[in-house]
Each structure stands twice: as C-alpha cells, then as structure tokens.
PDB file of N, CA, C and O in Angstrom:
ATOM      1  N   UNK A   1       0.841  -1.154  -0.005  1.00 92.00           N
ATOM      2  CA  UNK A   1       0.014  -0.002  -0.002  1.00 92.00           C
ATOM      3  C   UNK A   1       0.881   1.229   0.009  1.00 92.00           C
ATOM      4  O   UNK A   1       1.826   1.343   0.762  1.00 92.00           O
ATOM      5  N   UNK A   2       0.586   2.189  -0.854  1.00 95.00           N
ATOM      6  CA  UNK A   2       1.320   3.450  -0.956  1.00 95.00           C
ATOM      7  C   UNK A   2       0.526   4.567  -0.315  1.00 95.00           C
ATOM      8  O   UNK A   2      -0.664   4.701  -0.518  1.00 95.00           O
ATOM      9  N   UNK A   3       1.209   5.359   0.491  1.00 97.00           N
ATOM     10  CA  UNK A   3       0.593   6.516   1.163  1.00 97.00           C
ATOM     11  C   UNK A   3       1.490   7.750   1.037  1.00 97.00           C
ATOM     12  O   UNK A   3       2.672   7.639   0.779  1.00 97.00           O
ATOM     13  N   UNK A   4       0.858   8.898   1.191  1.00 97.00           N
ATOM     14  CA  UNK A   4       1.574  10.171   1.191  1.00 97.00           C
ATOM     15  C   UNK A   4       1.515  10.770   2.592  1.00 97.00           C
ATOM     16  O   UNK A   4       0.388  10.792   3.176  1.00 97.00           O
ATOM     17  N   UNK A   5       2.633  11.212   3.101  1.00 97.00           N
ATOM     18  CA  UNK A   5       2.666  11.895   4.418  1.00 97.00           C
ATOM     19  C   UNK A   5       3.080  13.337   4.176  1.00 97.00           C
ATOM     20  O   UNK A   5       3.998  13.644   3.467  1.00 97.00           O
ATOM     21  N   UNK A   6       2.256  14.245   4.770  1.00 96.00           N
ATOM     22  CA  UNK A   6       2.517  15.708   4.600  1.00 96.00           C
ATOM     23  C   UNK A   6       2.588  16.340   5.967  1.00 96.00           C
ATOM     24  O   UNK A   6       1.652  16.198   6.770  1.00 96.00           O
ATOM     25  N   UNK A   7       3.709  17.023   6.259  1.00 95.00           N
ATOM     26  CA  UNK A   7       3.919  17.745   7.514  1.00 95.00           C
ATOM     27  C   UNK A   7       3.916  19.209   7.153  1.00 95.00           C
ATOM     28  O   UNK A   7       4.840  19.710   6.553  1.00 95.00           O
ATOM     29  N   UNK A   8       2.851  19.877   7.582  1.00 90.00           N
ATOM     30  CA  UNK A   8       2.745  21.348   7.322  1.00 90.00           C
ATOM     31  C   UNK A   8       3.367  22.115   8.547  1.00 90.00           C
ATOM     32  O   UNK A   8       2.662  22.325   9.506  1.00 90.00           O
ATOM     33  N   UNK A   9       4.588  22.427   8.441  1.00 87.00           N
ATOM     34  CA  UNK A   9       5.259  23.112   9.491  1.00 87.00           C
ATOM     35  C   UNK A   9       5.193  24.624   9.292  1.00 87.00           C
ATOM     36  O   UNK A   9       4.664  25.154   8.317  1.00 87.00           O
ATOM     37  N   UNK A  10       5.690  25.360  10.222  1.00 84.00           N
ATOM     38  CA  UNK A  10       5.608  26.825  10.142  1.00 84.00           C
ATOM     39  C   UNK A  10       6.573  27.384   9.130  1.00 84.00           C
ATOM     40  O   UNK A  10       6.266  28.435   8.548  1.00 84.00           O
ATOM     41  N   UNK A  11       7.657  26.744   8.846  1.00 89.00           N
ATOM     42  CA  UNK A  11       8.638  27.267   7.884  1.00 89.00           C
ATOM     43  C   UNK A  11       8.887  26.282   6.710  1.00 89.00           C
ATOM     44  O   UNK A  11       9.305  26.761   5.670  1.00 89.00           O
ATOM     45  N   UNK A  12       8.593  25.034   6.874  1.00 92.00           N
ATOM     46  CA  UNK A  12       8.783  24.031   5.800  1.00 92.00           C
ATOM     47  C   UNK A  12       7.583  23.154   5.686  1.00 92.00           C
ATOM     48  O   UNK A  12       6.871  22.852   6.665  1.00 92.00           O
ATOM     49  N   UNK A  13       7.313  22.709   4.434  1.00 92.00           N
ATOM     50  CA  UNK A  13       6.335  21.693   4.140  1.00 92.00           C
ATOM     51  C   UNK A  13       7.182  20.436   3.777  1.00 92.00           C
ATOM     52  O   UNK A  13       7.965  20.480   2.859  1.00 92.00           O
ATOM     53  N   UNK A  14       6.994  19.372   4.534  1.00 95.00           N
ATOM     54  CA  UNK A  14       7.768  18.160   4.258  1.00 95.00           C
ATOM     55  C   UNK A  14       6.771  17.089   3.765  1.00 95.00           C
ATOM     56  O   UNK A  14       5.688  16.920   4.338  1.00 95.00           O
ATOM     57  N   UNK A  15       7.196  16.412   2.714  1.00 96.00           N
ATOM     58  CA  UNK A  15       6.314  15.449   2.054  1.00 96.00           C
ATOM     59  C   UNK A  15       7.114  14.147   1.837  1.00 96.00           C
ATOM     60  O   UNK A  15       8.292  14.150   1.416  1.00 96.00           O
ATOM     61  N   UNK A  16       6.507  12.992   2.234  1.00 96.00           N
ATOM     62  CA  UNK A  16       7.098  11.711   2.000  1.00 96.00           C
ATOM     63  C   UNK A  16       6.115  10.780   1.343  1.00 96.00           C
ATOM     64  O   UNK A  16       4.918  10.888   1.538  1.00 96.00           O
ATOM     65  N   UNK A  17       6.599   9.844   0.499  1.00 97.00           N
ATOM     66  CA  UNK A  17       5.800   8.835  -0.064  1.00 97.00           C
ATOM     67  C   UNK A  17       6.299   7.501   0.517  1.00 97.00           C
ATOM     68  O   UNK A  17       7.485   7.208   0.455  1.00 97.00           O
ATOM     69  N   UNK A  18       5.357   6.736   1.045  1.00 96.00           N
ATOM     70  CA  UNK A  18       5.691   5.535   1.808  1.00 96.00           C
ATOM     71  C   UNK A  18       5.001   4.364   1.179  1.00 96.00           C
ATOM     72  O   UNK A  18       3.848   4.425   0.743  1.00 96.00           O
ATOM     73  N   UNK A  19       5.735   3.201   1.016  1.00 94.00           N
ATOM     74  CA  UNK A  19       5.131   1.982   0.530  1.00 94.00           C
ATOM     75  C   UNK A  19       5.454   0.847   1.550  1.00 94.00           C
ATOM     76  O   UNK A  19       6.632   0.642   1.874  1.00 94.00           O
ATOM     77  N   UNK A  20       4.394   0.269   2.041  1.00 91.00           N
ATOM     78  CA  UNK A  20       4.535  -0.849   2.970  1.00 91.00           C
ATOM     79  C   UNK A  20       5.491  -0.519   4.134  1.00 91.00           C
ATOM     80  O   UNK A  20       6.350  -1.280   4.485  1.00 91.00           O
ATOM     81  N   UNK A  21       5.360   0.696   4.664  1.00 91.00           N
ATOM     82  CA  UNK A  21       6.129   1.092   5.823  1.00 91.00           C
ATOM     83  C   UNK A  21       7.562   1.598   5.530  1.00 91.00           C
ATOM     84  O   UNK A  21       8.262   1.970   6.411  1.00 91.00           O
ATOM     85  N   UNK A  22       7.958   1.592   4.251  1.00 95.00           N
ATOM     86  CA  UNK A  22       9.273   2.088   3.861  1.00 95.00           C
ATOM     87  C   UNK A  22       9.159   3.384   3.126  1.00 95.00           C
ATOM     88  O   UNK A  22       8.346   3.594   2.216  1.00 95.00           O
ATOM     89  N   UNK A  23       9.964   4.361   3.567  1.00 96.00           N
ATOM     90  CA  UNK A  23       9.993   5.676   2.917  1.00 96.00           C
ATOM     91  C   UNK A  23      10.694   5.520   1.539  1.00 96.00           C
ATOM     92  O   UNK A  23      11.848   5.139   1.459  1.00 96.00           O
ATOM     93  N   UNK A  24       9.899   5.844   0.465  1.00 96.00           N
ATOM     94  CA  UNK A  24      10.459   5.755  -0.864  1.00 96.00           C
ATOM     95  C   UNK A  24      11.163   7.026  -1.287  1.00 96.00           C
ATOM     96  O   UNK A  24      12.196   6.942  -1.947  1.00 96.00           O
ATOM     97  N   UNK A  25      10.598   8.153  -0.926  1.00 96.00           N
ATOM     98  CA  UNK A  25      11.119   9.417  -1.299  1.00 96.00           C
ATOM     99  C   UNK A  25      10.625  10.494  -0.363  1.00 96.00           C
ATOM    100  O   UNK A  25       9.506  10.391   0.141  1.00 96.00           O
ATOM    101  N   UNK A  26      11.431  11.514  -0.108  1.00 96.00           N
ATOM    102  CA  UNK A  26      11.016  12.640   0.702  1.00 96.00           C
ATOM    103  C   UNK A  26      11.490  13.905   0.048  1.00 96.00           C
ATOM    104  O   UNK A  26      12.463  13.921  -0.690  1.00 96.00           O
ATOM    105  N   UNK A  27      10.744  14.993   0.361  1.00 95.00           N
ATOM    106  CA  UNK A  27      11.066  16.286  -0.226  1.00 95.00           C
ATOM    107  C   UNK A  27      10.552  17.353   0.727  1.00 95.00           C
ATOM    108  O   UNK A  27       9.750  17.064   1.592  1.00 95.00           O
ATOM    109  N   UNK A  28      10.958  18.563   0.503  1.00 92.00           N
ATOM    110  CA  UNK A  28      10.407  19.690   1.319  1.00 92.00           C
ATOM    111  C   UNK A  28      10.441  20.976   0.452  1.00 92.00           C
ATOM    112  O   UNK A  28      11.159  21.058  -0.508  1.00 92.00           O
ATOM    113  N   UNK A  29       9.649  21.906   0.865  1.00 90.00           N
ATOM    114  CA  UNK A  29       9.604  23.199   0.206  1.00 90.00           C
ATOM    115  C   UNK A  29       9.267  24.232   1.287  1.00 90.00           C
ATOM    116  O   UNK A  29       8.904  23.869   2.402  1.00 90.00           O
ATOM    117  N   UNK A  30       9.468  25.513   0.980  1.00 90.00           N
ATOM    118  CA  UNK A  30       9.208  26.581   1.920  1.00 90.00           C
ATOM    119  C   UNK A  30       7.710  26.630   2.194  1.00 90.00           C
ATOM    120  O   UNK A  30       6.868  26.467   1.319  1.00 90.00           O
ATOM    121  N   UNK A  31       7.339  26.907   3.462  1.00 88.00           N
ATOM    122  CA  UNK A  31       5.956  27.135   3.869  1.00 88.00           C
ATOM    123  C   UNK A  31       5.807  28.648   4.019  1.00 88.00           C
ATOM    124  O   UNK A  31       6.728  29.375   4.328  1.00 88.00           O
ATOM    125  N   UNK A  32       4.604  29.108   3.701  1.00 87.00           N
ATOM    126  CA  UNK A  32       4.245  30.502   3.856  1.00 87.00           C
ATOM    127  C   UNK A  32       3.065  30.568   4.804  1.00 87.00           C
ATOM    128  O   UNK A  32       1.977  30.966   4.439  1.00 87.00           O
ATOM    129  N   UNK A  33       3.273  30.106   6.059  1.00 81.00           N
ATOM    130  CA  UNK A  33       2.161  29.927   6.965  1.00 81.00           C
ATOM    131  C   UNK A  33       1.470  31.213   7.284  1.00 81.00           C
ATOM    132  O   UNK A  33       0.245  31.169   7.595  1.00 81.00           O
ATOM    133  N   UNK A  34       2.075  32.316   7.190  1.00 84.00           N
ATOM    134  CA  UNK A  34       1.409  33.608   7.427  1.00 84.00           C
ATOM    135  C   UNK A  34       0.400  34.017   6.360  1.00 84.00           C
ATOM    136  O   UNK A  34      -0.474  34.818   6.608  1.00 84.00           O
ATOM    137  N   UNK A  35       0.472  33.341   5.207  1.00 87.00           N
ATOM    138  CA  UNK A  35      -0.434  33.609   4.129  1.00 87.00           C
ATOM    139  C   UNK A  35      -1.626  32.659   4.089  1.00 87.00           C
ATOM    140  O   UNK A  35      -2.486  32.791   3.215  1.00 87.00           O
ATOM    141  N   UNK A  36      -1.671  31.708   4.989  1.00 83.00           N
ATOM    142  CA  UNK A  36      -2.759  30.744   5.002  1.00 83.00           C
ATOM    143  C   UNK A  36      -2.510  29.512   4.175  1.00 83.00           C
ATOM    144  O   UNK A  36      -1.671  29.513   3.263  1.00 83.00           O
ATOM    145  N   UNK A  37      -3.244  28.462   4.418  1.00 83.00           N
ATOM    146  CA  UNK A  37      -3.098  27.147   3.762  1.00 83.00           C
ATOM    147  C   UNK A  37      -3.404  27.288   2.271  1.00 83.00           C
ATOM    148  O   UNK A  37      -2.716  26.624   1.435  1.00 83.00           O
ATOM    149  N   UNK A  38      -4.349  28.083   1.886  1.00 87.00           N
ATOM    150  CA  UNK A  38      -4.658  28.224   0.490  1.00 87.00           C
ATOM    151  C   UNK A  38      -3.505  28.643  -0.365  1.00 87.00           C
ATOM    152  O   UNK A  38      -3.414  28.232  -1.530  1.00 87.00           O
ATOM    153  N   UNK A  39      -2.605  29.416   0.190  1.00 88.00           N
ATOM    154  CA  UNK A  39      -1.447  29.811  -0.560  1.00 88.00           C
ATOM    155  C   UNK A  39      -0.459  28.685  -0.813  1.00 88.00           C
ATOM    156  O   UNK A  39       0.152  28.595  -1.820  1.00 88.00           O
ATOM    157  N   UNK A  40      -0.390  27.729   0.158  1.00 89.00           N
ATOM    158  CA  UNK A  40       0.558  26.626   0.040  1.00 89.00           C
ATOM    159  C   UNK A  40      -0.012  25.427  -0.698  1.00 89.00           C
ATOM    160  O   UNK A  40       0.715  24.537  -1.049  1.00 89.00           O
ATOM    161  N   UNK A  41      -1.335  25.308  -0.896  1.00 91.00           N
ATOM    162  CA  UNK A  41      -1.864  24.133  -1.541  1.00 91.00           C
ATOM    163  C   UNK A  41      -1.250  23.862  -2.933  1.00 91.00           C
ATOM    164  O   UNK A  41      -0.952  22.723  -3.213  1.00 91.00           O
ATOM    165  N   UNK A  42      -1.097  24.863  -3.785  1.00 92.00           N
ATOM    166  CA  UNK A  42      -0.453  24.568  -5.053  1.00 92.00           C
ATOM    167  C   UNK A  42       0.987  24.073  -4.877  1.00 92.00           C
ATOM    168  O   UNK A  42       1.489  23.267  -5.704  1.00 92.00           O
ATOM    169  N   UNK A  43       1.671  24.555  -3.879  1.00 87.00           N
ATOM    170  CA  UNK A  43       3.047  24.094  -3.617  1.00 87.00           C
ATOM    171  C   UNK A  43       3.029  22.603  -3.228  1.00 87.00           C
ATOM    172  O   UNK A  43       3.804  21.805  -3.716  1.00 87.00           O
ATOM    173  N   UNK A  44       2.110  22.266  -2.352  1.00 91.00           N
ATOM    174  CA  UNK A  44       1.968  20.854  -1.947  1.00 91.00           C
ATOM    175  C   UNK A  44       1.658  19.991  -3.121  1.00 91.00           C
ATOM    176  O   UNK A  44       2.242  18.883  -3.327  1.00 91.00           O
ATOM    177  N   UNK A  45       0.701  20.432  -3.944  1.00 93.00           N
ATOM    178  CA  UNK A  45       0.326  19.649  -5.150  1.00 93.00           C
ATOM    179  C   UNK A  45       1.543  19.413  -6.043  1.00 93.00           C
ATOM    180  O   UNK A  45       1.800  18.302  -6.542  1.00 93.00           O
ATOM    181  N   UNK A  46       2.336  20.450  -6.332  1.00 92.00           N
ATOM    182  CA  UNK A  46       3.491  20.376  -7.230  1.00 92.00           C
ATOM    183  C   UNK A  46       4.529  19.438  -6.651  1.00 92.00           C
ATOM    184  O   UNK A  46       5.088  18.616  -7.399  1.00 92.00           O
ATOM    185  N   UNK A  47       4.768  19.506  -5.334  1.00 91.00           N
ATOM    186  CA  UNK A  47       5.843  18.629  -4.740  1.00 91.00           C
ATOM    187  C   UNK A  47       5.369  17.158  -4.765  1.00 91.00           C
ATOM    188  O   UNK A  47       6.137  16.281  -5.138  1.00 91.00           O
ATOM    189  N   UNK A  48       4.117  16.934  -4.503  1.00 94.00           N
ATOM    190  CA  UNK A  48       3.556  15.561  -4.539  1.00 94.00           C
ATOM    191  C   UNK A  48       3.686  14.980  -5.987  1.00 94.00           C
ATOM    192  O   UNK A  48       4.234  13.916  -6.175  1.00 94.00           O
ATOM    193  N   UNK A  49       3.213  15.738  -6.972  1.00 94.00           N
ATOM    194  CA  UNK A  49       3.301  15.300  -8.346  1.00 94.00           C
ATOM    195  C   UNK A  49       4.683  15.066  -8.795  1.00 94.00           C
ATOM    196  O   UNK A  49       4.988  14.069  -9.470  1.00 94.00           O
ATOM    197  N   UNK A  50       5.613  15.966  -8.472  1.00 93.00           N
ATOM    198  CA  UNK A  50       6.983  15.844  -8.885  1.00 93.00           C
ATOM    199  C   UNK A  50       7.610  14.541  -8.317  1.00 93.00           C
ATOM    200  O   UNK A  50       8.323  13.842  -9.030  1.00 93.00           O
ATOM    201  N   UNK A  51       7.304  14.228  -7.046  1.00 94.00           N
ATOM    202  CA  UNK A  51       7.914  13.089  -6.440  1.00 94.00           C
ATOM    203  C   UNK A  51       7.248  11.801  -6.880  1.00 94.00           C
ATOM    204  O   UNK A  51       7.886  10.786  -6.997  1.00 94.00           O
ATOM    205  N   UNK A  52       5.961  11.801  -7.172  1.00 95.00           N
ATOM    206  CA  UNK A  52       5.307  10.640  -7.710  1.00 95.00           C
ATOM    207  C   UNK A  52       5.948  10.267  -9.052  1.00 95.00           C
ATOM    208  O   UNK A  52       6.180   9.096  -9.366  1.00 95.00           O
ATOM    209  N   UNK A  53       6.179  11.257  -9.889  1.00 95.00           N
ATOM    210  CA  UNK A  53       6.820  11.058 -11.194  1.00 95.00           C
ATOM    211  C   UNK A  53       8.202  10.445 -11.027  1.00 95.00           C
ATOM    212  O   UNK A  53       8.587   9.556 -11.771  1.00 95.00           O
ATOM    213  N   UNK A  54       8.942  10.903 -10.060  1.00 94.00           N
ATOM    214  CA  UNK A  54      10.334  10.428  -9.860  1.00 94.00           C
ATOM    215  C   UNK A  54      10.343   8.890  -9.588  1.00 94.00           C
ATOM    216  O   UNK A  54      11.327   8.212  -9.885  1.00 94.00           O
ATOM    217  N   UNK A  55       9.261   8.386  -8.914  1.00 95.00           N
ATOM    218  CA  UNK A  55       9.239   6.971  -8.571  1.00 95.00           C
ATOM    219  C   UNK A  55       8.239   6.217  -9.376  1.00 95.00           C
ATOM    220  O   UNK A  55       7.809   5.114  -9.035  1.00 95.00           O
ATOM    221  N   UNK A  56       7.803   6.781 -10.494  1.00 94.00           N
ATOM    222  CA  UNK A  56       6.886   6.172 -11.462  1.00 94.00           C
ATOM    223  C   UNK A  56       5.564   5.739 -10.838  1.00 94.00           C
ATOM    224  O   UNK A  56       5.116   4.598 -11.096  1.00 94.00           O
ATOM    225  N   UNK A  57       4.977   6.565 -10.053  1.00 94.00           N
ATOM    226  CA  UNK A  57       3.649   6.331  -9.489  1.00 94.00           C
ATOM    227  C   UNK A  57       2.733   7.477  -9.926  1.00 94.00           C
ATOM    228  O   UNK A  57       3.233   8.550 -10.319  1.00 94.00           O
ATOM    229  N   UNK A  58       1.444   7.263  -9.840  1.00 91.00           N
ATOM    230  CA  UNK A  58       0.462   8.353 -10.031  1.00 91.00           C
ATOM    231  C   UNK A  58      -0.538   8.319  -8.876  1.00 91.00           C
ATOM    232  O   UNK A  58      -0.501   7.399  -8.023  1.00 91.00           O
ATOM    233  N   UNK A  59      -1.449   9.280  -8.865  1.00 91.00           N
ATOM    234  CA  UNK A  59      -2.345   9.378  -7.736  1.00 91.00           C
ATOM    235  C   UNK A  59      -3.220   8.156  -7.568  1.00 91.00           C
ATOM    236  O   UNK A  59      -3.652   7.794  -6.477  1.00 91.00           O
ATOM    237  N   UNK A  60      -3.490   7.450  -8.638  1.00 93.00           N
ATOM    238  CA  UNK A  60      -4.270   6.231  -8.596  1.00 93.00           C
ATOM    239  C   UNK A  60      -3.630   5.121  -7.795  1.00 93.00           C
ATOM    240  O   UNK A  60      -4.217   4.172  -7.386  1.00 93.00           O
ATOM    241  N   UNK A  61      -2.300   5.201  -7.589  1.00 94.00           N
ATOM    242  CA  UNK A  61      -1.492   4.233  -6.838  1.00 94.00           C
ATOM    243  C   UNK A  61      -1.490   4.526  -5.346  1.00 94.00           C
ATOM    244  O   UNK A  61      -0.887   3.805  -4.563  1.00 94.00           O
ATOM    245  N   UNK A  62      -2.104   5.652  -4.939  1.00 95.00           N
ATOM    246  CA  UNK A  62      -2.083   6.089  -3.539  1.00 95.00           C
ATOM    247  C   UNK A  62      -3.308   5.635  -2.836  1.00 95.00           C
ATOM    248  O   UNK A  62      -4.406   5.987  -3.201  1.00 95.00           O
ATOM    249  N   UNK A  63      -3.174   4.966  -1.670  1.00 96.00           N
ATOM    250  CA  UNK A  63      -4.281   4.539  -0.844  1.00 96.00           C
ATOM    251  C   UNK A  63      -4.779   5.565   0.114  1.00 96.00           C
ATOM    252  O   UNK A  63      -5.957   5.545   0.531  1.00 96.00           O
ATOM    253  N   UNK A  64      -3.936   6.483   0.558  1.00 96.00           N
ATOM    254  CA  UNK A  64      -4.321   7.472   1.573  1.00 96.00           C
ATOM    255  C   UNK A  64      -3.259   8.528   1.753  1.00 96.00           C
ATOM    256  O   UNK A  64      -2.140   8.421   1.267  1.00 96.00           O
ATOM    257  N   UNK A  65      -3.715   9.567   2.450  1.00 96.00           N
ATOM    258  CA  UNK A  65      -2.860  10.729   2.753  1.00 96.00           C
ATOM    259  C   UNK A  65      -2.966  11.043   4.235  1.00 96.00           C
ATOM    260  O   UNK A  65      -4.060  11.064   4.799  1.00 96.00           O
ATOM    261  N   UNK A  66      -1.839  11.210   4.942  1.00 95.00           N
ATOM    262  CA  UNK A  66      -1.812  11.645   6.309  1.00 95.00           C
ATOM    263  C   UNK A  66      -1.203  13.026   6.362  1.00 95.00           C
ATOM    264  O   UNK A  66      -0.236  13.315   5.674  1.00 95.00           O
ATOM    265  N   UNK A  67      -1.796  13.870   7.168  1.00 93.00           N
ATOM    266  CA  UNK A  67      -1.350  15.285   7.290  1.00 93.00           C
ATOM    267  C   UNK A  67      -1.119  15.676   8.736  1.00 93.00           C
ATOM    268  O   UNK A  67      -1.958  15.354   9.582  1.00 93.00           O
ATOM    269  N   UNK A  68      -0.066  16.389   8.995  1.00 91.00           N
ATOM    270  CA  UNK A  68       0.185  16.944  10.306  1.00 91.00           C
ATOM    271  C   UNK A  68       0.149  18.488  10.168  1.00 91.00           C
ATOM    272  O   UNK A  68       0.696  19.057   9.215  1.00 91.00           O
ATOM    273  N   UNK A  69      -0.572  19.123  11.079  1.00 82.00           N
ATOM    274  CA  UNK A  69      -0.758  20.590  11.072  1.00 82.00           C
ATOM    275  C   UNK A  69      -0.125  21.199  12.306  1.00 82.00           C
ATOM    276  O   UNK A  69      -0.257  20.603  13.442  1.00 82.00           O
ATOM    277  N   UNK A  70       0.451  22.387  12.201  1.00 77.00           N
ATOM    278  CA  UNK A  70       0.863  23.081  13.434  1.00 77.00           C
ATOM    279  C   UNK A  70      -0.297  23.683  14.149  1.00 77.00           C
ATOM    280  O   UNK A  70      -1.200  24.309  13.485  1.00 77.00           O
ATOM    281  N   UNK A  71      -0.428  23.514  15.404  1.00 73.00           N
ATOM    282  CA  UNK A  71      -1.463  24.127  16.195  1.00 73.00           C
ATOM    283  C   UNK A  71      -2.771  23.298  16.154  1.00 73.00           C
ATOM    284  O   UNK A  71      -2.820  22.161  15.705  1.00 73.00           O
ATOM    285  N   UNK A  72      -3.830  23.910  16.664  1.00 68.00           N
ATOM    286  CA  UNK A  72      -5.127  23.252  16.725  1.00 68.00           C
ATOM    287  C   UNK A  72      -5.869  23.410  15.444  1.00 68.00           C
ATOM    288  O   UNK A  72      -5.773  24.404  14.746  1.00 68.00           O
ATOM    289  N   UNK A  73      -6.715  22.406  15.166  1.00 65.00           N
ATOM    290  CA  UNK A  73      -7.570  22.393  13.992  1.00 65.00           C
ATOM    291  C   UNK A  73      -9.033  22.424  14.487  1.00 65.00           C
ATOM    292  O   UNK A  73      -9.387  21.554  15.267  1.00 65.00           O
ATOM    293  N   UNK A  74      -9.811  23.414  14.086  1.00 67.00           N
ATOM    294  CA  UNK A  74     -11.214  23.510  14.478  1.00 67.00           C
ATOM    295  C   UNK A  74     -12.071  22.632  13.613  1.00 67.00           C
ATOM    296  O   UNK A  74     -12.079  22.822  12.355  1.00 67.00           O
ATOM    297  N   UNK A  75     -12.690  21.632  14.123  1.00 66.00           N
ATOM    298  CA  UNK A  75     -13.520  20.713  13.319  1.00 66.00           C
ATOM    299  C   UNK A  75     -14.885  21.210  12.977  1.00 66.00           C
ATOM    300  O   UNK A  75     -15.693  20.499  12.375  1.00 66.00           O
ATOM    301  N   UNK A  76     -15.237  22.419  13.344  1.00 66.00           N
ATOM    302  CA  UNK A  76     -16.581  22.947  13.068  1.00 66.00           C
ATOM    303  C   UNK A  76     -16.656  23.652  11.748  1.00 66.00           C
ATOM    304  O   UNK A  76     -15.842  24.172  11.193  1.00 66.00           O
TER     305      UNK A  76
END
C-alpha cells in the first residue's frame, strides 16, 4: 500500500511517499504559513506530483494521505 505523508510546519512543508512502511522518497519546500493554507496548496500539489513522477507512481496508486498541522484544527 502506498501513502503520502505531509507535514505542514511553520517554515517548511515536508512530504514523503511511503510503501509498505518504507520511505520511498522525501522532499520539502518553503511554507508560507502567514499567508494561510490556500497559498501553500499549489506548492503541496506540485511537490507531490513531482515526487510521484520520480518513482513512477500516479495518484491512482495512492491509498491514503496523512497530514500533520501546526497548532489546533477547528473541526466545526
């Protein structure tokens, strides 16, 4: 099973692609946390696509995505 892990930090966005518990590839890019998540979503998309291409996978090969956020998330 292939999964994507995304860590949304205050200064860096870290992304890893994992298969059966093994890290296949990892990458990071600058975060712009002061501008809100909407600003960084295209960055996240580009990094994920770039790394999937490097290991010859596409989104159809991904079973799930895990995300870590700084601070509290309001579920309302």
